């Protein structure tokens, strides 16, 4: 049953990606300028360049050629920001850094957030509540670049604990500050969500029934509370991950991280169609894949999804 | 001391408030009732009268913001009398919850852990006090499911709550509550959330289990029609205290409190085709404010001047029958129940007689 469901999901995902690609293609036709609006080029030269890349053909032909090449793993070459470099090479250089920093922030933020949320929900302590409120409020209200500035000033400039800029010779060490800056919001969102879920579960009838049967607190926490309050957190994590991978632009700029954010800004400002399309497409694909993985995880951990809801 | 009184549970002067940011809610204002072994006590009253809070105190599962201001809850299952309110939570869990007292809730849709199979939930409950082997616990779980009327228990053991209907879930909840053979079973409106057709069957199940196991039972309902079927004794609650109590006969055939008159008048009759149902006018008092006099007085067409000044004590009318109304005071003017109700009771008596003869 689950296999059938997943096959359907994957087919739908592919169809959606195809559609996204088509829309991207059409939208870019309406963008002002072209990759070759260098003042030094004469109109004739510009036309010749277009012709050499096949950009003089009708859009629909361009589109199908693109899809055909893509299926063979060829995303084309960059026109302007790094002329004639295959885009796959550009991506291969840039993506791993962004993904690594994104995942590290997600994991760090989630671990701290879950612990903070659970502990605050379980123990009715004022001090804990205070710490929780301050941290979550700061995390949600203060933009991550301000944390970045703060971290750079304190840990980087004053304490000289970490390098101020990303350094590919020590990728982990120099990722510490960007990861910390990005994980703050993750921590805050996850902590809030975990706390409210855990409080709902603590008040639920099924936990009361468990208490009526005299189960130990440990059993109740492990079998009743953790699973039921953490399953919904997975959804939030997926949303945050997509945000981290696409939205860490400012942080990448501040720490000079050679990631995908910088590539995207450059490509858009210089009309490098192929790069823009490829990146947008990869982002969409990433989003869809993350959601698909999320669904699979749900199938595994939540019997309500796995077994469907048919009462007899 | 407790030799002559063989109450399995006795609640004395229980007083509970809720702490809210807006102030205190005085939900239970001196609750007194007792229950003997093998007896069924029905706790009735409008929504908000404190029935659930009262039994949650007995079960020891009051919400965090509840404060027990005073009172005793004495439990005795033949050995010694223990005041449950003096026990530490951990001790209660080890020696009382599940093994002596258990509870069934109103809504079977939310009473089971959604991510655990029925079998796992039963087995976890069964193993919470004894170190019974998993296999033994499984067999015992199957047996329990059969006892609550589930026809294919092995299959149900593997299922999850969302795969079961409301009635089936409530049966599972009952099985979990019974899993460690409690002496006292508290049922808080166990049929209210179910389909009408299923209500009857769950009721019959509880009744037959009560008889076969010799359970003591506190049965909460706001449906008086159910009470006469299942209960031995009835306690009527209003605004956090009991205002009339007695045997089923006392309450149904000889009610004395105007509030009980109202409740009885509101019970639909089988023969009544007109369907024009009486309901008690007005609303219950606000428990966050201090109540002066009889809490029911503002809604009571029979209220005396004294009702607005002083709270009536629980007058003893017979060995079994008590009512907290100034009308029961010897000095009060003689007041009869409404004519319609008297007629209705007459019809009920006749029906019961016909039924017994047929
Ligand atoms: N957690 C709570 N916080 C504040 N007030 C509560 C809480 N639970 C119950 N109450 C109040 O206690 C009173 C009795 O409630 P309850 O026992 O649930 O009534 P019922 O007779 O319908 O079961 C109500 O006035 C209700 O508002
Ligand atoms: Mg209730």
XYZ file of C-alpha atoms and ligand atoms in Angstrom:
698
model
C 0.000 0.000 0.000
C 2.788 2.355 0.968
C 4.686 1.521 -2.240
C 1.723 2.444 -4.396
C 1.264 5.673 -2.495
C 4.917 6.614 -2.945
C 4.897 5.812 -6.666
C 1.971 8.145 -7.079
C 3.719 10.838 -5.066
C 6.886 10.560 -7.145
C 4.983 10.765 -10.432
C 3.158 13.861 -9.254
C 6.453 15.386 -8.135
C 7.999 14.850 -11.571
C 4.989 16.416 -13.269
C 5.184 19.425 -10.963
C 8.893 19.868 -11.686
C 8.241 19.766 -15.415
C 5.596 22.434 -15.019
C 7.862 24.612 -12.891
C 10.545 24.392 -15.544
C 8.127 25.481 -18.254
C 6.924 28.434 -16.210
C 10.509 29.473 -15.464
C 11.309 29.391 -19.131
C 8.334 31.529 -20.070
C 8.969 34.021 -17.261
C 12.552 34.541 -18.288
C 11.439 35.557 -21.769
C 9.882 38.605 -20.167
C 12.978 39.601 -18.202
C 14.483 42.825 -19.536
C 17.888 42.647 -21.157
C 19.847 39.636 -22.305
C 22.981 37.885 -21.107
C 24.959 39.771 -23.688
C 24.077 43.411 -23.073
C 27.679 44.329 -22.690
C 28.148 47.842 -24.030
C 31.194 46.773 -25.989
C 29.234 44.344 -28.157
C 27.682 45.548 -31.380
C 24.111 44.400 -32.093
C 25.517 42.098 -34.768
C 27.958 40.470 -32.368
C 25.230 40.063 -29.801
C 22.994 38.379 -32.379
C 25.807 36.070 -33.373
C 26.364 35.088 -29.760
C 22.649 34.384 -29.318
C 22.689 32.285 -32.440
C 25.683 30.298 -31.279
C 23.817 29.370 -28.066
C 20.586 28.643 -29.933
C 18.764 31.549 -28.303
C 17.339 32.728 -31.604
C 15.070 29.671 -31.881
C 11.417 29.749 -30.710
C 10.980 29.361 -26.953
C 9.238 26.036 -27.200
C 12.081 24.477 -29.127
C 14.568 25.907 -26.641
C 12.502 24.407 -23.868
C 12.419 20.874 -25.226
C 16.083 20.983 -26.083
C 16.769 22.058 -22.542
C 14.676 19.244 -21.065
C 16.401 16.748 -23.340
C 19.844 17.910 -22.263
C 18.847 18.014 -18.647
C 17.801 14.388 -18.714
C 21.331 13.628 -19.829
C 22.685 15.558 -16.856
C 23.643 18.626 -18.843
C 22.335 21.910 -17.482
C 24.082 23.989 -20.113
C 26.800 26.563 -19.654
C 26.927 29.919 -18.005
C 26.597 32.824 -20.476
C 27.944 35.744 -18.598
C 29.087 35.322 -14.997
C 31.591 32.618 -15.801
C 31.315 32.208 -19.558
C 31.159 28.682 -20.904
C 31.640 26.972 -17.542
C 29.178 24.074 -17.326
C 26.514 24.882 -14.772
C 26.875 21.445 -13.228
C 30.428 22.414 -12.354
C 29.279 25.699 -10.840
C 26.697 23.869 -8.766
C 29.059 21.117 -7.722
C 31.454 23.755 -6.389
C 28.852 25.717 -4.511
C 26.091 23.429 -3.389
C 27.949 21.232 -0.905
C 28.908 24.214 1.253
C 25.360 25.542 1.417
C 23.917 22.110 2.111
C 26.453 21.341 4.798
C 25.902 24.619 6.601
C 22.136 24.290 6.201
C 21.995 20.810 7.658
C 24.361 21.642 10.483
C 22.216 24.632 11.443
C 19.083 22.517 11.237
C 20.479 19.808 13.451
C 22.014 22.148 16.006
C 18.867 24.281 16.202
C 16.557 21.282 16.378
C 18.460 19.494 19.119
C 18.609 22.567 21.317
C 15.053 23.595 20.443
C 13.553 20.191 21.215
C 15.367 19.955 24.532
C 14.406 23.496 25.508
C 10.771 22.954 24.504
C 10.391 19.620 26.274
C 12.130 20.703 29.450
C 10.040 23.872 29.669
C 6.831 21.900 29.136
C 7.697 19.235 31.733
C 9.086 21.242 34.589
C 6.955 24.075 35.834
C 9.939 26.168 36.790
C 9.904 29.940 36.561
C 13.584 30.179 35.753
C 13.187 27.760 32.861
C 10.151 29.633 31.596
C 12.163 32.840 31.693
C 15.076 31.379 29.754
C 12.662 29.869 27.269
C 10.806 33.129 26.715
C 13.924 35.210 26.229
C 15.584 32.742 23.849
C 12.528 32.106 21.685
C 11.584 35.752 21.531
C 15.087 36.775 20.505
C 15.339 33.932 18.019
C 12.118 34.818 16.288
C 12.244 38.604 16.466
C 15.906 39.274 15.701
C 17.033 38.677 12.095
C 19.869 36.223 11.675
C 22.298 38.778 10.244
C 22.164 40.675 13.527
C 23.198 37.515 15.327
C 25.929 37.171 12.756
C 27.153 40.689 13.507
C 26.978 39.985 17.220
C 28.875 36.707 16.885
C 31.502 38.264 14.657
C 32.042 41.039 17.177
C 32.196 38.849 20.276
C 33.473 35.403 19.338
C 35.288 36.496 16.215
C 36.752 39.933 16.763
C 37.050 40.190 20.559
C 37.648 36.627 21.667
C 39.330 35.563 18.429
C 37.821 32.125 18.784
C 36.659 31.697 15.219
C 37.717 33.180 11.883
C 35.628 36.113 10.683
C 35.387 34.777 7.156
C 34.827 31.376 5.662
C 38.049 29.601 4.834
C 37.967 26.579 2.560
C 41.108 25.233 4.196
C 39.266 24.782 7.480
C 35.679 24.315 6.354
C 34.291 23.063 9.676
C 36.044 25.484 11.961
C 35.107 28.489 9.871
C 31.492 27.282 9.550
C 30.901 27.537 13.283
C 29.748 31.145 13.321
C 27.514 30.970 10.226
C 25.935 27.814 11.620
C 25.337 29.426 14.991
C 23.818 32.503 13.394
C 21.481 30.432 11.242
C 20.484 27.947 13.923
C 19.106 30.560 16.281
C 15.820 30.947 14.435
C 15.598 27.171 14.007
C 16.052 26.718 17.735
C 13.374 29.301 18.526
C 10.766 27.945 16.111
C 11.353 24.322 17.115
C 11.348 25.126 20.840
C 8.015 26.928 20.614
C 6.438 24.215 18.572
C 7.790 21.392 20.720
C 6.638 23.088 23.903
C 3.098 23.626 22.749
C 2.834 20.098 21.329
C 4.241 18.565 24.517
C 1.838 20.600 26.655
C -1.109 19.419 24.576
C 0.011 15.817 24.892
C 0.585 16.188 28.647
C -3.001 17.372 29.044
C -4.440 14.772 26.698
C -6.941 12.146 27.729
C -4.659 9.314 26.704
C -1.911 10.485 29.030
C -4.527 10.758 31.776
C -5.678 7.208 31.055
C -2.058 6.075 31.249
C -1.700 7.832 34.606
C -4.890 6.124 35.800
C -3.328 2.747 35.122
C -0.358 3.677 37.270
C 2.344 3.572 34.608
C 5.689 4.991 35.658
C 6.546 8.514 34.551
C 9.387 7.137 32.501
C 7.089 4.860 30.523
C 4.634 7.679 30.000
C 7.334 10.060 28.822
C 8.949 7.608 26.435
C 5.939 5.806 25.023
C 3.266 8.438 25.259
C 4.736 11.904 25.291
C 7.935 11.937 23.230
C 6.622 10.244 20.132
C 3.332 12.098 20.032
C 4.820 15.511 20.603
C 7.793 15.076 18.265
C 6.025 13.699 15.195
C 4.500 17.079 14.306
C 7.917 18.714 14.772
C 9.146 16.885 11.662
C 6.877 19.025 9.493
C 8.306 22.222 10.895
C 11.841 20.904 10.385
C 11.195 20.326 6.695
C 9.953 23.856 6.212
C 12.943 25.263 8.088
C 15.384 23.182 6.060
C 14.084 24.536 2.789
C 14.342 28.020 4.245
C 17.917 27.400 5.346
C 19.002 26.131 1.958
C 17.410 28.929 -0.003
C 17.383 31.818 2.385
C 20.840 31.930 3.890
C 21.869 34.490 1.303
C 22.757 37.271 3.707
C 24.707 35.018 6.028
C 26.670 33.613 3.102
C 27.538 37.122 2.023
C 28.556 38.252 5.521
C 30.917 35.354 6.093
C 32.000 35.141 2.452
C 30.757 31.589 2.245
C 31.194 30.421 -1.377
C 27.684 28.957 -1.442
C 24.691 28.990 -3.667
C 23.287 32.284 -2.389
C 26.021 34.365 -3.919
C 25.793 32.514 -7.216
C 22.079 33.210 -7.458
C 22.389 36.964 -6.827
C 25.124 37.271 -9.416
C 23.215 35.262 -11.991
C 20.045 37.290 -11.613
C 21.779 40.646 -11.833
C 23.654 39.663 -14.989
C 20.771 37.915 -16.775
C 22.559 34.593 -16.869
C 19.395 32.700 -17.898
C 20.806 29.251 -17.723
C 22.163 29.678 -14.240
C 18.933 31.248 -12.991
C 16.830 28.476 -14.472
C 19.096 25.758 -13.171
C 19.188 27.210 -9.664
C 15.473 27.841 -9.474
C 14.876 24.385 -10.754
C 17.253 22.810 -8.281
C 15.592 24.724 -5.448
C 12.163 23.504 -6.516
C 13.437 19.973 -6.842
C 15.019 20.243 -3.424
C 11.781 21.437 -1.909
C 9.832 18.629 -3.498
C 12.389 16.027 -2.473
C 12.399 17.285 1.113
C 8.608 17.075 1.213
C 8.739 13.593 -0.255
C 11.248 12.460 2.356
C 9.018 14.035 4.970
C 6.106 11.948 3.733
C 8.188 8.800 3.874
C 9.288 9.579 7.424
C 5.664 10.132 8.382
C 4.733 6.790 6.885
C 7.368 5.163 9.042
C 6.696 6.862 12.357
C 2.968 7.574 12.304
C 0.563 4.641 12.045
C -2.282 6.998 11.172
C -0.515 7.857 7.901
C 0.928 4.400 7.318
C -2.294 2.480 7.715
C -4.798 4.991 6.457
C -7.840 5.997 8.450
C -10.618 3.511 7.978
C -12.718 2.719 11.027
C -15.061 -0.207 10.729
C -13.208 3.182 63.512
C -13.890 2.055 59.996
C -15.070 -1.342 61.170
C -18.775 -0.599 61.080
C -18.636 1.532 57.947
C -17.513 -0.608 55.065
C -17.293 2.234 52.589
C -14.794 1.495 49.864
C -14.558 5.198 49.240
C -15.655 8.107 51.354
C -15.223 11.719 50.319
C -15.498 14.167 53.187
C -15.712 17.938 52.968
C -13.734 18.109 49.765
C -13.016 21.639 48.670
C -11.172 22.433 45.440
C -10.307 25.694 43.715
C -8.668 26.429 40.408
C -6.054 29.127 40.241
C -6.516 31.217 37.133
C -4.821 34.469 36.122
C -8.222 36.116 36.507
C -8.741 34.782 40.022
C -9.916 31.615 41.722
C -12.695 29.328 40.571
C -14.249 27.551 43.521
C -15.243 24.388 41.625
C -15.887 21.974 44.501
C -17.454 23.490 47.608
C -17.653 20.789 50.240
C -18.281 17.489 48.542
C -19.482 14.544 50.640
C -20.364 11.111 49.389
C -19.588 7.510 50.078
C -19.797 4.250 48.247
C -19.913 0.694 49.506
C -18.363 -2.341 47.932
C -20.211 -3.731 44.950
C -22.360 -0.628 44.723
C -22.989 1.767 41.852
C -23.266 5.454 42.619
C -24.573 7.744 39.908
C -23.304 11.306 40.035
C -25.685 13.562 38.142
C -25.990 17.271 37.508
C -25.761 19.843 34.767
C -22.553 20.420 32.894
C -20.107 22.434 34.994
C -21.464 21.250 38.332
C -18.112 19.702 39.273
C -18.698 16.018 38.586
C -15.479 15.508 36.636
C -13.340 17.571 38.972
C -14.706 15.630 41.932
C -13.801 12.221 40.528
C -10.475 13.421 39.153
C -9.586 14.255 42.745
C -10.455 10.678 43.718
C -8.351 9.350 40.836
C -5.524 11.760 41.617
C -5.350 13.331 38.167
C -6.404 16.911 38.841
C -4.953 19.534 36.478
C -1.885 21.482 37.601
C -3.814 24.594 38.542
C -6.202 22.802 40.898
C -5.668 23.275 44.625
C -7.268 21.030 47.200
C -8.175 23.447 49.959
C -9.479 20.885 52.434
C -11.132 17.511 52.803
C -10.414 13.814 52.932
C -10.769 11.009 50.447
C -10.769 7.784 52.431
C -10.201 4.550 50.613
C -10.680 1.128 52.148
C -10.708 -2.128 50.272
C -10.967 -4.336 53.351
C -7.523 -3.867 54.859
C -6.969 -0.376 56.138
C -8.366 3.055 55.559
C -6.046 5.381 53.665
C -6.519 9.075 53.036
C -5.624 9.327 49.367
C -5.010 13.051 49.667
C -2.204 12.436 52.154
C -0.372 10.095 49.805
C 2.603 11.134 47.697
C 1.999 10.976 43.983
C 4.572 8.232 43.425
C 3.070 6.073 46.159
C -0.406 6.539 44.755
C 0.791 5.491 41.357
C 2.402 2.368 42.748
C -0.362 1.204 45.064
C -3.656 2.770 43.994
C -3.830 3.805 40.348
C -4.877 0.937 38.140
C -4.764 -1.700 40.844
C -7.379 -0.229 43.192
C -9.019 2.612 41.288
C -9.280 3.119 37.543
C -11.184 5.445 35.277
C -12.939 5.550 31.908
C -13.253 8.920 30.188
C -15.929 10.549 28.157
C -14.328 10.705 24.735
C -12.939 7.433 23.368
C -11.583 9.340 20.356
C -8.966 11.029 22.521
C -8.508 8.434 25.266
C -6.073 6.189 23.414
C -2.497 6.832 22.372
C -2.737 7.414 18.595
C 0.736 6.107 17.798
C 0.680 2.877 19.782
C -1.128 -0.310 18.807
C -3.995 -1.454 21.011
C -1.937 -4.476 22.027
C 1.049 -2.366 23.032
C -1.138 -0.078 25.107
C -2.770 -2.981 26.909
C 0.524 -4.741 27.481
C 2.161 -1.569 28.801
C -0.712 -1.110 31.237
C -0.591 -4.754 32.294
C 3.129 -4.626 32.915
C 3.107 -1.347 34.808
C 2.796 -2.992 38.209
C 3.781 -6.587 37.759
C 6.726 -8.072 35.967
C 4.498 -10.358 33.976
C 6.195 -11.668 30.849
C 5.334 -10.050 27.510
C 3.759 -13.251 26.242
C 1.650 -13.596 29.357
C 0.626 -9.951 29.094
C -0.365 -10.484 25.475
C -2.563 -13.440 26.378
C -4.089 -11.467 29.223
C -4.733 -8.554 26.840
C -6.580 -10.834 24.423
C -8.644 -12.137 27.306
C -9.516 -8.609 28.415
C -10.583 -7.603 24.926
C -12.823 -10.644 24.799
C -14.298 -9.703 28.155
C -15.291 -6.270 26.825
C -17.066 -7.858 23.911
C -14.519 -7.595 21.099
C -15.064 -10.555 18.807
C -11.700 -10.789 17.068
C -9.302 -9.758 19.836
C -6.093 -10.971 18.174
C -6.786 -8.728 15.224
C -7.666 -5.766 17.429
C -4.409 -6.187 19.360
C -2.521 -5.310 16.160
C -4.698 -2.378 15.227
C -4.271 1.295 15.983
C -6.938 3.504 17.561
C -7.754 5.334 14.322
C -8.760 2.052 12.731
C -11.483 1.447 15.301
C -14.949 2.923 15.663
C -15.907 4.992 18.701
C -17.709 2.108 20.352
C -14.774 -0.240 19.823
C -12.374 2.311 21.206
C -14.449 2.775 24.308
C -14.399 -1.005 24.788
C -10.607 -0.901 24.537
C -10.480 1.947 27.059
C -12.606 -0.126 29.416
C -10.280 -3.098 28.905
C -7.258 -0.921 29.759
C -9.009 0.435 32.846
C -9.861 -3.092 33.973
C -6.443 -4.505 33.121
C -5.153 -4.569 36.680
C -8.404 -5.577 38.341
C -9.289 -2.366 40.163
C -11.867 -2.472 42.930
C -13.374 0.888 42.082
C -14.128 1.943 38.512
C -14.945 5.556 37.792
C -16.856 6.190 34.569
C -17.049 9.843 33.550
C -19.919 10.062 31.061
C -18.664 6.954 29.261
C -21.424 6.967 26.638
C -22.015 10.668 26.042
C -19.689 10.918 23.042
C -21.022 7.795 21.348
C -23.751 7.147 18.789
C -27.125 6.611 20.415
C -27.272 3.034 19.149
C -23.917 2.214 20.725
C -24.604 3.990 24.024
C -27.006 1.295 25.118
C -24.531 -1.486 24.403
C -21.635 0.136 26.243
C -23.946 0.736 29.163
C -24.961 -2.915 29.219
C -21.320 -3.934 29.001
C -20.379 -1.784 31.995
C -23.306 -3.125 33.934
C -22.460 -6.753 33.239
C -18.783 -6.204 34.066
C -19.716 -4.455 37.293
C -21.819 -7.471 38.276
C -19.439 -10.196 37.187
C -16.427 -8.562 38.803
C -18.262 -7.240 41.833
C -16.908 -3.752 41.129
C -17.763 -0.610 42.968
C -18.558 2.063 40.441
C -18.994 5.809 40.278
C -20.978 6.543 37.174
C -21.193 10.138 36.013
C -23.942 11.169 33.670
C -26.118 14.132 32.960
C -28.752 11.789 31.587
C -31.083 10.761 34.381
C -32.702 8.197 32.110
C -29.545 6.100 32.280
C -29.323 6.305 36.039
C -32.319 4.173 36.944
C -30.884 1.338 34.853
C -27.437 1.126 36.308
C -27.246 2.756 39.725
C -28.040 1.763 43.298
C -27.511 5.210 44.737
C -27.774 8.662 43.200
C -26.057 11.885 44.196
C -27.239 15.092 42.566
C -24.591 17.806 42.219
C -25.082 21.501 41.814
C -22.386 24.199 41.817
C -19.719 22.008 43.364
C -21.675 20.213 46.050
C -24.204 17.475 46.504
C -27.688 18.855 47.014
C -29.619 15.603 47.226
C -28.654 11.985 47.564
C -30.403 8.729 48.161
C -31.295 5.409 46.624
C -32.602 5.321 43.070
C -36.081 4.976 44.600
C -35.570 8.010 46.838
C -34.471 10.210 43.969
C -36.868 9.044 41.281
C -40.030 8.498 43.297
C -39.618 10.899 46.176
C -37.373 13.791 45.078
C -37.268 16.699 47.516
C -34.910 19.307 46.111
C -36.402 21.702 43.553
C -33.266 21.226 41.438
C -33.875 17.465 41.345
C -37.489 18.227 40.400
C -36.151 20.253 37.504
C -33.771 17.506 36.375
C -36.522 14.883 36.527
C -38.947 17.098 34.659
C -36.347 17.407 31.913
C -36.129 13.642 31.337
C -37.961 12.727 28.126
C -40.687 10.139 28.508
C -41.088 7.140 26.253
C -44.813 7.758 25.884
C -44.352 11.495 25.397
C -44.937 12.173 21.700
C -45.339 15.922 21.951
C -41.605 16.258 22.514
C -41.960 19.511 24.389
C -39.115 19.123 26.803
C -38.844 21.043 29.996
C -35.517 22.652 30.815
C -34.509 24.394 33.993
C -34.540 28.149 33.381
C -31.435 30.237 34.032
C -27.782 29.236 34.219
C -25.560 27.859 36.968
C -23.808 30.418 39.196
C -20.412 31.894 38.449
C -18.024 29.926 40.666
C -15.385 32.636 40.559
C -17.633 34.767 42.791
C -18.575 34.045 46.352
C -21.944 32.358 46.673
C -24.274 33.566 49.418
C -27.144 31.350 50.523
C -28.366 28.464 48.391
C -26.511 28.430 45.059
C -29.704 27.329 43.307
C -31.927 30.039 44.821
C -31.831 32.480 41.849
C -33.216 29.761 39.558
C -35.566 28.280 42.114
C -39.276 29.202 41.777
C -39.834 27.722 45.258
C -37.050 29.686 46.936
C -37.756 31.047 50.408
C -36.369 34.292 51.758
C -33.863 32.332 53.829
C -32.453 30.692 50.672
C -30.833 33.986 49.659
C -29.173 34.438 53.039
C -28.074 31.127 54.439
C -26.834 27.944 52.867
C -29.113 24.995 53.695
C -27.487 22.032 55.451
C -27.939 18.483 54.173
C -31.165 17.482 55.935
C -31.556 13.822 56.733
C -34.945 12.655 55.449
C -34.532 8.937 55.988
C -31.772 6.439 56.603
C -30.725 6.743 52.960
C -32.184 10.011 51.749
C -30.652 13.492 52.221
C -31.505 16.860 50.692
C -29.910 20.293 51.050
C -32.908 22.578 50.752
C -34.632 24.777 53.321
C -37.890 23.212 52.156
C -36.831 20.164 54.149
C -36.646 22.207 57.336
C -39.590 21.433 59.640
C -40.338 25.174 59.905
C -40.649 25.614 56.143
C -44.083 25.996 54.548
C -45.271 22.734 53.080
C -44.378 22.692 49.391
C -45.281 19.991 46.908
C -43.448 19.176 43.719
C -45.038 20.471 40.479
C -48.222 18.654 39.470
C -46.801 17.619 36.065
C -43.833 15.966 37.751
C -46.013 14.168 40.264
C -48.080 12.807 37.379
C -44.943 11.810 35.515
C -43.620 9.933 38.534
C -46.972 8.220 38.866
C -46.692 7.076 35.241
C -43.115 5.886 35.790
C -44.227 3.841 38.784
C -47.046 2.333 36.739
C -44.647 1.498 33.900
C -42.263 -0.160 36.321
C -45.128 -2.158 37.810
C -46.396 -3.229 34.387
C -42.906 -4.169 33.403
C -42.415 -6.239 36.541
C -45.720 -8.026 35.985
C -45.204 -8.767 32.307
N -8.549 23.249 34.485
C -9.519 24.061 34.963
N -9.252 25.364 35.210
C -10.223 26.170 35.674
N -11.469 25.815 35.931
C -11.798 24.531 35.706
C -10.848 23.592 35.211
N -11.465 22.394 35.077
C -12.745 22.580 35.477
N -12.942 23.863 35.861
C -14.202 24.435 36.372
O -14.711 23.586 37.353
C -16.119 23.504 37.259
C -16.572 22.068 37.219
O -16.121 21.453 36.027
P -16.393 19.927 35.714
O -16.101 19.111 36.914
O -15.657 19.609 34.487
O -17.966 19.904 35.412
P -18.843 18.662 34.971
O -19.865 18.495 36.045
O -19.500 19.089 33.700
O -17.962 17.485 34.811
C -16.531 24.284 36.024
O -17.043 25.520 36.448
C -15.247 24.493 35.283
O -15.246 25.733 34.646
Mg -17.488 16.400 33.042
